[in-house]
JSON list of C-alpha atoms in Angstrom, two decimals:
[
{"chain": "P", "resi": 767, "resn": "ALA", "atom": "CA", "xyz": [55.07, 170.27, 107.64]},
{"chain": "P", "resi": 768, "resn": "THR", "atom": "CA", "xyz": [56.54, 173.70, 107.69]},
{"chain": "P", "resi": 769, "resn": "LYS", "atom": "CA", "xyz": [54.92, 175.69, 104.95]},
{"chain": "P", "resi": 770, "resn": "ILE", "atom": "CA", "xyz": [57.07, 178.22, 103.02]},
{"chain": "P", "resi": 771, "resn": "PRO", "atom": "CA", "xyz": [55.13, 180.65, 100.92]},
{"chain": "P", "resi": 772, "resn": "PHE", "atom": "CA", "xyz": [56.69, 181.69, 97.65]},
{"chain": "P", "resi": 773, "resn": "ARG", "atom": "CA", "xyz": [55.69, 185.19, 95.59]},
{"chain": "P", "resi": 774, "resn": "LEU", "atom": "CA", "xyz": [54.55, 184.17, 92.13]},
{"chain": "P", "resi": 775, "resn": "ASN", "atom": "CA", "xyz": [54.62, 187.52, 89.91]},
{"chain": "P", "resi": 776, "resn": "GLN", "atom": "CA", "xyz": [52.14, 188.03, 87.18]},
{"chain": "P", "resi": 777, "resn": "ASN", "atom": "CA", "xyz": [52.89, 186.28, 83.73]},
{"chain": "P", "resi": 778, "resn": "GLN", "atom": "CA", "xyz": [54.72, 183.62, 85.74]},
{"chain": "P", "resi": 779, "resn": "ALA", "atom": "CA", "xyz": [54.31, 180.02, 86.14]},
{"chain": "P", "resi": 780, "resn": "LEU", "atom": "CA", "xyz": [55.44, 177.44, 88.76]},
{"chain": "P", "resi": 781, "resn": "LEU", "atom": "CA", "xyz": [56.07, 173.69, 87.28]},
{"chain": "P", "resi": 782, "resn": "THR", "atom": "CA", "xyz": [56.52, 170.62, 89.70]},
{"chain": "P", "resi": 783, "resn": "PHE", "atom": "CA", "xyz": [57.45, 167.23, 87.72]},
{"chain": "P", "resi": 784, "resn": "GLU", "atom": "CA", "xyz": [57.24, 163.86, 89.41]},
{"chain": "P", "resi": 785, "resn": "ASP", "atom": "CA", "xyz": [60.87, 163.45, 88.07]},
{"chain": "P", "resi": 786, "resn": "GLU", "atom": "CA", "xyz": [63.43, 166.07, 89.36]},
{"chain": "P", "resi": 787, "resn": "GLU", "atom": "CA", "xyz": [65.43, 164.99, 86.01]},
{"chain": "P", "resi": 788, "resn": "VAL", "atom": "CA", "xyz": [62.99, 166.64, 84.05]},
{"chain": "P", "resi": 789, "resn": "ALA", "atom": "CA", "xyz": [62.97, 169.79, 85.65]},
{"chain": "P", "resi": 790, "resn": "GLN", "atom": "CA", "xyz": [66.87, 169.89, 85.58]},
{"chain": "P", "resi": 791, "resn": "ARG", "atom": "CA", "xyz": [66.85, 169.07, 82.05]},
{"chain": "P", "resi": 792, "resn": "LEU", "atom": "CA", "xyz": [64.43, 171.49, 81.28]},
{"chain": "P", "resi": 793, "resn": "THR", "atom": "CA", "xyz": [66.22, 174.47, 83.36]},
{"chain": "P", "resi": 794, "resn": "LYS", "atom": "CA", "xyz": [69.43, 173.95, 81.29]},
{"chain": "P", "resi": 795, "resn": "MET", "atom": "CA", "xyz": [67.55, 174.30, 78.33]},
{"chain": "P", "resi": 796, "resn": "SER", "atom": "CA", "xyz": [66.73, 177.86, 79.23]},
{"chain": "P", "resi": 797, "resn": "LYS", "atom": "CA", "xyz": [64.52, 179.30, 76.42]},
{"chain": "P", "resi": 798, "resn": "HIS", "atom": "CA", "xyz": [61.22, 177.45, 75.29]},
{"chain": "P", "resi": 799, "resn": "CYS", "atom": "CA", "xyz": [59.03, 177.80, 72.27]},
{"chain": "P", "resi": 800, "resn": "VAL", "atom": "CA", "xyz": [55.37, 177.27, 73.68]},
{"chain": "P", "resi": 801, "resn": "ASN", "atom": "CA", "xyz": [51.95, 177.46, 71.80]},
{"chain": "P", "resi": 802, "resn": "LEU", "atom": "CA", "xyz": [49.54, 179.47, 73.15]},
{"chain": "P", "resi": 803, "resn": "ASP", "atom": "CA", "xyz": [46.77, 178.92, 70.60]},
{"chain": "P", "resi": 804, "resn": "ASN", "atom": "CA", "xyz": [47.58, 181.26, 67.72]},
{"chain": "P", "resi": 805, "resn": "ILE", "atom": "CA", "xyz": [50.88, 182.86, 69.42]},
{"chain": "P", "resi": 806, "resn": "THR", "atom": "CA", "xyz": [54.17, 181.26, 69.37]},
{"chain": "P", "resi": 807, "resn": "ALA", "atom": "CA", "xyz": [55.90, 182.57, 73.16]},
{"chain": "P", "resi": 808, "resn": "ASN", "atom": "CA", "xyz": [59.39, 182.66, 73.71]},
{"chain": "P", "resi": 809, "resn": "VAL", "atom": "CA", "xyz": [59.65, 181.67, 77.60]},
{"chain": "P", "resi": 810, "resn": "THR", "atom": "CA", "xyz": [62.86, 181.52, 79.85]},
{"chain": "P", "resi": 811, "resn": "VAL", "atom": "CA", "xyz": [62.75, 178.88, 82.38]},
{"chain": "P", "resi": 812, "resn": "LYS", "atom": "CA", "xyz": [65.12, 179.83, 85.68]},
{"chain": "P", "resi": 813, "resn": "PRO", "atom": "CA", "xyz": [66.17, 177.54, 88.31]},
{"chain": "P", "resi": 814, "resn": "PHE", "atom": "CA", "xyz": [63.67, 177.80, 91.29]},
{"chain": "P", "resi": 815, "resn": "GLU", "atom": "CA", "xyz": [64.82, 178.87, 94.88]},
{"chain": "P", "resi": 816, "resn": "LEU", "atom": "CA", "xyz": [63.24, 180.14, 98.10]},
{"chain": "P", "resi": 817, "resn": "ASP", "atom": "CA", "xyz": [63.74, 182.61, 100.32]},
{"chain": "P", "resi": 818, "resn": "MET", "atom": "CA", "xyz": [67.09, 181.89, 102.49]},
{"chain": "P", "resi": 819, "resn": "GLY", "atom": "CA", "xyz": [65.89, 179.85, 105.21]},
{"chain": "P", "resi": 820, "resn": "PHE", "atom": "CA", "xyz": [67.26, 178.54, 108.72]},
{"chain": "P", "resi": 821, "resn": "GLN", "atom": "CA", "xyz": [67.46, 175.19, 110.21]},
{"chain": "P", "resi": 822, "resn": "SER", "atom": "CA", "xyz": [68.55, 174.70, 114.00]},
{"chain": "P", "resi": 823, "resn": "GLU", "atom": "CA", "xyz": [68.38, 172.07, 116.71]},
{"chain": "P", "resi": 824, "resn": "LEU", "atom": "CA", "xyz": [66.06, 172.41, 119.55]},
{"chain": "P", "resi": 825, "resn": "HIS", "atom": "CA", "xyz": [67.20, 170.37, 122.39]},
{"chain": "P", "resi": 826, "resn": "ILE", "atom": "CA", "xyz": [64.99, 170.07, 125.80]},
{"chain": "P", "resi": 827, "resn": "SER", "atom": "CA", "xyz": [65.85, 168.49, 128.89]},
{"chain": "P", "resi": 828, "resn": "VAL", "atom": "CA", "xyz": [63.94, 168.04, 132.28]},
{"chain": "P", "resi": 829, "resn": "SER", "atom": "CA", "xyz": [65.44, 169.45, 135.14]},
{"chain": "P", "resi": 830, "resn": "GLY", "atom": "CA", "xyz": [66.54, 166.70, 137.60]},
{"chain": "P", "resi": 831, "resn": "LYS", "atom": "CA", "xyz": [65.97, 169.37, 140.74]},
{"chain": "P", "resi": 832, "resn": "LYS", "atom": "CA", "xyz": [63.39, 171.43, 139.88]},
{"chain": "P", "resi": 833, "resn": "ILE", "atom": "CA", "xyz": [59.81, 172.05, 139.42]},
{"chain": "P", "resi": 834, "resn": "LYS", "atom": "CA", "xyz": [57.48, 174.62, 138.55]},
{"chain": "P", "resi": 835, "resn": "VAL", "atom": "CA", "xyz": [54.28, 175.23, 140.75]},
{"chain": "P", "resi": 836, "resn": "SER", "atom": "CA", "xyz": [51.43, 177.20, 139.60]},
{"chain": "P", "resi": 837, "resn": "GLU", "atom": "CA", "xyz": [47.47, 177.98, 140.82]},
{"chain": "P", "resi": 838, "resn": "ILE", "atom": "CA", "xyz": [49.42, 179.15, 144.12]},
{"chain": "P", "resi": 839, "resn": "PRO", "atom": "CA", "xyz": [46.34, 180.68, 145.93]},
{"chain": "P", "resi": 840, "resn": "GLU", "atom": "CA", "xyz": [46.61, 184.25, 146.77]},
{"chain": "P", "resi": 841, "resn": "LEU", "atom": "CA", "xyz": [46.31, 184.71, 151.09]},
{"chain": "P", "resi": 842, "resn": "PRO", "atom": "CA", "xyz": [46.51, 187.53, 153.30]},
{"chain": "P", "resi": 843, "resn": "ILE", "atom": "CA", "xyz": [50.12, 186.48, 154.40]},
{"chain": "P", "resi": 844, "resn": "PRO", "atom": "CA", "xyz": [53.82, 188.05, 153.94]},
{"chain": "P", "resi": 845, "resn": "GLU", "atom": "CA", "xyz": [55.45, 186.26, 151.01]},
{"chain": "P", "resi": 846, "resn": "ASP", "atom": "CA", "xyz": [58.39, 184.62, 152.99]},
{"chain": "P", "resi": 847, "resn": "TRP", "atom": "CA", "xyz": [55.57, 182.40, 154.88]},
{"chain": "P", "resi": 848, "resn": "MET", "atom": "CA", "xyz": [54.01, 181.32, 151.61]},
{"chain": "P", "resi": 849, "resn": "ARG", "atom": "CA", "xyz": [57.76, 180.37, 150.57]},
{"chain": "P", "resi": 850, "resn": "ASP", "atom": "CA", "xyz": [58.16, 178.53, 154.01]},
{"chain": "P", "resi": 851, "resn": "LYS", "atom": "CA", "xyz": [54.88, 176.73, 153.63]},
{"chain": "P", "resi": 852, "resn": "LEU", "atom": "CA", "xyz": [55.76, 175.69, 149.86]},
{"chain": "P", "resi": 853, "resn": "GLU", "atom": "CA", "xyz": [59.26, 174.59, 151.26]},
{"chain": "P", "resi": 854, "resn": "LEU", "atom": "CA", "xyz": [57.53, 172.89, 154.12]},
{"chain": "P", "resi": 855, "resn": "HIS", "atom": "CA", "xyz": [54.48, 171.18, 151.81]},
{"chain": "P", "resi": 856, "resn": "PHE", "atom": "CA", "xyz": [57.10, 169.52, 149.26]},
{"chain": "P", "resi": 857, "resn": "TYR", "atom": "CA", "xyz": [59.64, 168.59, 151.74]},
{"chain": "P", "resi": 858, "resn": "LYS", "atom": "CA", "xyz": [57.16, 166.61, 153.16]},
{"chain": "P", "resi": 859, "resn": "THR", "atom": "CA", "xyz": [56.13, 165.11, 149.97]},
{"chain": "P", "resi": 860, "resn": "GLU", "atom": "CA", "xyz": [59.20, 162.73, 150.34]},
{"chain": "P", "resi": 861, "resn": "GLN", "atom": "CA", "xyz": [57.47, 160.48, 152.46]},
{"chain": "P", "resi": 862, "resn": "ALA", "atom": "CA", "xyz": [54.83, 160.08, 149.54]},
{"chain": "P", "resi": 863, "resn": "GLU", "atom": "CA", "xyz": [58.00, 159.36, 146.80]},
{"chain": "P", "resi": 864, "resn": "GLY", "atom": "CA", "xyz": [58.05, 163.33, 146.43]},
{"chain": "P", "resi": 865, "resn": "GLY", "atom": "CA", "xyz": [61.05, 165.55, 146.45]},
{"chain": "P", "resi": 866, "resn": "GLY", "atom": "CA", "xyz": [62.62, 165.73, 150.05]},
{"chain": "P", "resi": 867, "resn": "GLU", "atom": "CA", "xyz": [64.70, 168.71, 150.83]},
{"chain": "P", "resi": 868, "resn": "VAL", "atom": "CA", "xyz": [64.44, 171.88, 149.39]},
{"chain": "P", "resi": 869, "resn": "GLU", "atom": "CA", "xyz": [67.34, 173.88, 148.25]},
{"chain": "P", "resi": 870, "resn": "ASN", "atom": "CA", "xyz": [65.74, 177.09, 147.14]},
{"chain": "P", "resi": 871, "resn": "VAL", "atom": "CA", "xyz": [62.09, 178.31, 146.62]},
{"chain": "P", "resi": 872, "resn": "THR", "atom": "CA", "xyz": [61.58, 181.34, 143.97]},
{"chain": "P", "resi": 873, "resn": "TYR", "atom": "CA", "xyz": [57.99, 182.60, 144.56]},
{"chain": "P", "resi": 874, "resn": "ASN", "atom": "CA", "xyz": [55.86, 185.24, 142.58]},
{"chain": "P", "resi": 875, "resn": "LYS", "atom": "CA", "xyz": [52.93, 186.36, 144.39]},
{"chain": "P", "resi": 876, "resn": "ASP", "atom": "CA", "xyz": [51.64, 188.36, 141.39]},
{"chain": "P", "resi": 877, "resn": "SER", "atom": "CA", "xyz": [51.47, 185.12, 138.97]},
{"chain": "P", "resi": 878, "resn": "GLY", "atom": "CA", "xyz": [50.68, 182.69, 141.80]},
{"chain": "P", "resi": 879, "resn": "THR", "atom": "CA", "xyz": [53.64, 180.77, 140.91]},
{"chain": "P", "resi": 880, "resn": "ALA", "atom": "CA", "xyz": [56.83, 179.15, 142.12]},
{"chain": "P", "resi": 881, "resn": "VAL", "atom": "CA", "xyz": [59.88, 177.45, 141.22]},
{"chain": "P", "resi": 882, "resn": "ILE", "atom": "CA", "xyz": [61.15, 174.57, 143.94]},
{"chain": "P", "resi": 883, "resn": "THR", "atom": "CA", "xyz": [64.58, 173.47, 143.54]},
{"chain": "P", "resi": 884, "resn": "PHE", "atom": "CA", "xyz": [65.56, 170.34, 145.54]},
{"chain": "P", "resi": 885, "resn": "LEU", "atom": "CA", "xyz": [68.84, 169.28, 147.11]},
{"chain": "P", "resi": 886, "resn": "LYS", "atom": "CA", "xyz": [68.78, 165.81, 145.61]},
{"chain": "P", "resi": 887, "resn": "PRO", "atom": "CA", "xyz": [69.44, 165.44, 141.84]},
{"chain": "P", "resi": 888, "resn": "GLY", "atom": "CA", "xyz": [66.61, 163.59, 140.32]},
{"chain": "P", "resi": 889, "resn": "ALA", "atom": "CA", "xyz": [63.97, 164.56, 143.00]},
{"chain": "P", "resi": 890, "resn": "SER", "atom": "CA", "xyz": [61.77, 166.11, 140.59]},
{"chain": "P", "resi": 891, "resn": "TYR", "atom": "CA", "xyz": [61.16, 162.94, 138.45]},
{"chain": "P", "resi": 892, "resn": "ASN", "atom": "CA", "xyz": [58.90, 161.80, 140.92]},
{"chain": "P", "resi": 893, "resn": "PHE", "atom": "CA", "xyz": [56.73, 164.52, 139.99]},
{"chain": "P", "resi": 894, "resn": "VAL", "atom": "CA", "xyz": [56.43, 163.59, 136.69]},
{"chain": "P", "resi": 895, "resn": "GLY", "atom": "CA", "xyz": [53.32, 161.52, 136.36]},
{"chain": "P", "resi": 896, "resn": "CYS", "atom": "CA", "xyz": [51.30, 163.52, 138.51]},
{"chain": "P", "resi": 897, "resn": "THR", "atom": "CA", "xyz": [50.13, 166.87, 138.02]},
{"chain": "P", "resi": 898, "resn": "LYS", "atom": "CA", "xyz": [48.03, 167.97, 140.60]},
{"chain": "P", "resi": 899, "resn": "TYR", "atom": "CA", "xyz": [48.93, 168.44, 144.66]},
{"chain": "P", "resi": 900, "resn": "PRO", "atom": "CA", "xyz": [46.61, 169.11, 147.46]},
{"chain": "P", "resi": 901, "resn": "PHE", "atom": "CA", "xyz": [47.89, 172.12, 149.44]},
{"chain": "P", "resi": 902, "resn": "TYR", "atom": "CA", "xyz": [46.82, 173.20, 153.16]},
{"chain": "P", "resi": 903, "resn": "ALA", "atom": "CA", "xyz": [47.03, 176.86, 154.25]},
{"chain": "P", "resi": 904, "resn": "GLU", "atom": "CA", "xyz": [45.14, 179.16, 156.73]},
{"chain": "P", "resi": 905, "resn": "GLY", "atom": "CA", "xyz": [42.82, 176.45, 157.29]},
{"chain": "P", "resi": 906, "resn": "ARG", "atom": "CA", "xyz": [41.93, 175.36, 153.88]},
{"chain": "P", "resi": 907, "resn": "TRP", "atom": "CA", "xyz": [42.68, 172.81, 151.36]},
{"chain": "P", "resi": 908, "resn": "PHE", "atom": "CA", "xyz": [43.92, 174.06, 147.69]},
{"chain": "P", "resi": 909, "resn": "ILE", "atom": "CA", "xyz": [44.81, 172.22, 144.48]},
{"chain": "P", "resi": 910, "resn": "LEU", "atom": "CA", "xyz": [48.41, 173.36, 142.77]},
{"chain": "P", "resi": 911, "resn": "SER", "atom": "CA", "xyz": [49.30, 172.41, 139.54]},
{"chain": "P", "resi": 912, "resn": "VAL", "atom": "CA", "xyz": [53.17, 170.89, 139.30]},
{"chain": "P", "resi": 913, "resn": "SER", "atom": "CA", "xyz": [54.91, 170.39, 136.46]},
{"chain": "P", "resi": 914, "resn": "PRO", "atom": "CA", "xyz": [58.63, 169.53, 135.27]},
{"chain": "P", "resi": 915, "resn": "ASP", "atom": "CA", "xyz": [60.83, 172.51, 134.64]},
{"chain": "P", "resi": 916, "resn": "PHE", "atom": "CA", "xyz": [62.36, 172.12, 130.89]},
{"chain": "P", "resi": 917, "resn": "ASP", "atom": "CA", "xyz": [65.78, 173.55, 129.90]},
{"chain": "P", "resi": 918, "resn": "PHE", "atom": "CA", "xyz": [65.88, 174.57, 126.07]},
{"chain": "P", "resi": 919, "resn": "HIS", "atom": "CA", "xyz": [69.10, 174.76, 124.44]},
{"chain": "P", "resi": 920, "resn": "LEU", "atom": "CA", "xyz": [69.27, 175.85, 120.37]},
{"chain": "P", "resi": 921, "resn": "ARG", "atom": "CA", "xyz": [72.22, 174.32, 118.68]},
{"chain": "P", "resi": 922, "resn": "LYS", "atom": "CA", "xyz": [73.43, 174.49, 115.24]},
{"chain": "P", "resi": 923, "resn": "PHE", "atom": "CA", "xyz": [71.51, 177.24, 114.02]},
{"chain": "P", "resi": 924, "resn": "GLN", "atom": "CA", "xyz": [72.30, 178.24, 110.28]},
{"chain": "P", "resi": 925, "resn": "PRO", "atom": "CA", "xyz": [71.33, 179.71, 107.46]},
{"chain": "P", "resi": 926, "resn": "TYR", "atom": "CA", "xyz": [70.76, 177.73, 104.10]},
{"chain": "P", "resi": 927, "resn": "CYS", "atom": "CA", "xyz": [69.38, 178.01, 100.49]},
{"chain": "P", "resi": 928, "resn": "ARG", "atom": "CA", "xyz": [66.02, 175.84, 100.24]},
{"chain": "P", "resi": 929, "resn": "VAL", "atom": "CA", "xyz": [65.48, 174.52, 96.49]},
{"chain": "P", "resi": 930, "resn": "SER", "atom": "CA", "xyz": [62.76, 172.35, 95.10]},
{"chain": "P", "resi": 931, "resn": "LYS", "atom": "CA", "xyz": [64.57, 170.28, 92.69]},
{"chain": "P", "resi": 932, "resn": "LYS", "atom": "CA", "xyz": [61.43, 169.34, 90.85]},
{"chain": "P", "resi": 933, "resn": "THR", "atom": "CA", "xyz": [60.03, 172.85, 90.24]},
{"chain": "P", "resi": 934, "resn": "ILE", "atom": "CA", "xyz": [60.75, 175.12, 87.83]},
{"chain": "P", "resi": 935, "resn": "LEU", "atom": "CA", "xyz": [60.15, 178.88, 87.17]},
{"chain": "P", "resi": 936, "resn": "LEU", "atom": "CA", "xyz": [58.39, 179.93, 83.87]},
{"chain": "P", "resi": 937, "resn": "LYS", "atom": "CA", "xyz": [59.07, 183.63, 83.19]},
{"chain": "P", "resi": 938, "resn": "GLY", "atom": "CA", "xyz": [58.07, 185.82, 80.30]},
{"chain": "P", "resi": 939, "resn": "VAL", "atom": "CA", "xyz": [54.70, 184.40, 79.46]},
{"chain": "P", "resi": 940, "resn": "PRO", "atom": "CA", "xyz": [52.69, 187.10, 77.10]},
{"chain": "P", "resi": 941, "resn": "GLU", "atom": "CA", "xyz": [48.87, 188.29, 77.97]},
{"chain": "P", "resi": 942, "resn": "VAL", "atom": "CA", "xyz": [46.97, 186.87, 75.44]},
{"chain": "P", "resi": 943, "resn": "GLU", "atom": "CA", "xyz": [42.84, 186.84, 74.87]},
{"chain": "P", "resi": 944, "resn": "GLU", "atom": "CA", "xyz": [42.45, 183.27, 76.36]},
{"chain": "P", "resi": 945, "resn": "ASP", "atom": "CA", "xyz": [41.49, 183.06, 79.86]},
{"chain": "P", "resi": 946, "resn": "GLU", "atom": "CA", "xyz": [44.21, 182.21, 82.70]},
{"chain": "P", "resi": 947, "resn": "GLU", "atom": "CA", "xyz": [43.02, 178.77, 82.83]},
{"chain": "P", "resi": 948, "resn": "SER", "atom": "CA", "xyz": [43.08, 177.74, 79.28]},
{"chain": "P", "resi": 949, "resn": "VAL", "atom": "CA", "xyz": [46.91, 179.33, 78.98]},
{"chain": "P", "resi": 950, "resn": "GLN", "atom": "CA", "xyz": [47.56, 177.44, 82.15]},
{"chain": "P", "resi": 951, "resn": "ASP", "atom": "CA", "xyz": [46.36, 174.20, 80.18]},
{"chain": "P", "resi": 952, "resn": "MET", "atom": "CA", "xyz": [48.38, 174.89, 77.17]},
{"chain": "P", "resi": 953, "resn": "ILE", "atom": "CA", "xyz": [51.67, 175.74, 78.94]},
{"chain": "P", "resi": 954, "resn": "GLU", "atom": "CA", "xyz": [50.94, 172.15, 80.69]},
{"chain": "P", "resi": 955, "resn": "ILE", "atom": "CA", "xyz": [50.65, 170.38, 77.57]},
{"chain": "P", "resi": 956, "resn": "HIS", "atom": "CA", "xyz": [53.76, 171.82, 76.05]},
{"chain": "P", "resi": 957, "resn": "PHE", "atom": "CA", "xyz": [55.79, 170.84, 79.22]},
{"chain": "P", "resi": 958, "resn": "GLN", "atom": "CA", "xyz": [54.29, 167.28, 79.20]},
{"chain": "P", "resi": 959, "resn": "LYS", "atom": "CA", "xyz": [55.60, 166.33, 76.18]},
{"chain": "P", "resi": 960, "resn": "PRO", "atom": "CA", "xyz": [58.85, 164.30, 76.17]},
{"chain": "P", "resi": 961, "resn": "SER", "atom": "CA", "xyz": [59.71, 166.00, 72.48]},
{"chain": "P", "resi": 962, "resn": "ASN", "atom": "CA", "xyz": [59.72, 169.07, 74.36]},
{"chain": "P", "resi": 963, "resn": "GLY", "atom": "CA", "xyz": [62.44, 167.98, 76.77]},
{"chain": "P", "resi": 964, "resn": "GLY", "atom": "CA", "xyz": [59.53, 167.39, 79.63]},
{"chain": "P", "resi": 965, "resn": "GLY", "atom": "CA", "xyz": [57.58, 164.82, 81.31]},
{"chain": "P", "resi": 966, "resn": "GLU", "atom": "CA", "xyz": [54.65, 164.14, 83.83]},
{"chain": "P", "resi": 967, "resn": "LEU", "atom": "CA", "xyz": [53.42, 167.14, 85.88]},
{"chain": "P", "resi": 968, "resn": "GLU", "atom": "CA", "xyz": [52.61, 167.07, 89.60]},
{"chain": "P", "resi": 969, "resn": "LYS", "atom": "CA", "xyz": [51.71, 170.57, 89.97]},
{"chain": "P", "resi": 970, "resn": "ILE", "atom": "CA", "xyz": [51.58, 174.06, 87.69]},
{"chain": "P", "resi": 971, "resn": "LYS", "atom": "CA", "xyz": [50.44, 177.39, 88.85]},
{"chain": "P", "resi": 972, "resn": "TYR", "atom": "CA", "xyz": [50.07, 180.31, 85.80]},
{"chain": "P", "resi": 973, "resn": "THR", "atom": "CA", "xyz": [49.00, 183.74, 87.22]},
{"chain": "P", "resi": 974, "resn": "SER", "atom": "CA", "xyz": [48.29, 186.76, 84.61]},
{"chain": "P", "resi": 975, "resn": "ARG", "atom": "CA", "xyz": [46.72, 189.48, 86.45]},
{"chain": "P", "resi": 976, "resn": "ALA", "atom": "CA", "xyz": [48.04, 189.43, 89.80]},
{"chain": "P", "resi": 977, "resn": "ALA", "atom": "CA", "xyz": [50.75, 188.25, 91.82]},
{"chain": "P", "resi": 978, "resn": "ALA", "atom": "CA", "xyz": [50.05, 184.89, 94.09]},
{"chain": "P", "resi": 979, "resn": "TYR", "atom": "CA", "xyz": [51.53, 183.41, 96.86]},
{"chain": "P", "resi": 980, "resn": "VAL", "atom": "CA", "xyz": [51.94, 179.93, 96.56]},
{"chain": "P", "resi": 981, "resn": "CYS", "atom": "CA", "xyz": [53.24, 177.55, 99.62]},
{"chain": "P", "resi": 982, "resn": "PHE", "atom": "CA", "xyz": [55.55, 174.86, 99.51]},
{"chain": "P", "resi": 983, "resn": "GLU", "atom": "CA", "xyz": [55.87, 172.10, 102.38]},
{"chain": "P", "resi": 984, "resn": "GLU", "atom": "CA", "xyz": [59.20, 171.05, 103.56]}
]
């Protein structure tokens, strides 16, 4: 789940109810008189909205013609020789249900990686089930790592406003002598009573001395 932080400022409270109708009702009432021990506090309920967010769809597809090869050994031979050896090696693997005829080889000596492009569509699917391939060069055997080549496409990228329909933001809680936990309990008791328009609470967070960050899960 995506965690979305919200800054709760000093002398504010967040209340999340089990029933979203309770939260909507309290928001419409706006002004509330809360008994905080010997003080009657006039507090304000505000609609609760998180910061602007973004949503999108990530589409991932496996290339039918390309594979990525890594852990290619660094050998004292020219780069074009290594490209030829890789091309020949993966062409020969057709006999073992490999790729077959190679259209192009892009080789990076510094990173020890290459991208092999086959001529036949769907040839790369034969490599999905096996990630290690033996490779013979300069009189030695090496093990190459092979993985599919993925195409990533981001679609339907758009901003939206995230709203928690079951949560209200309480502002204007006065500073009192009681400790923070006691004030939170008194706020909870007030907003749980049906006579005050409230109902059962899932969560409550009140801060009196400093700002706090509250995380919501999407």
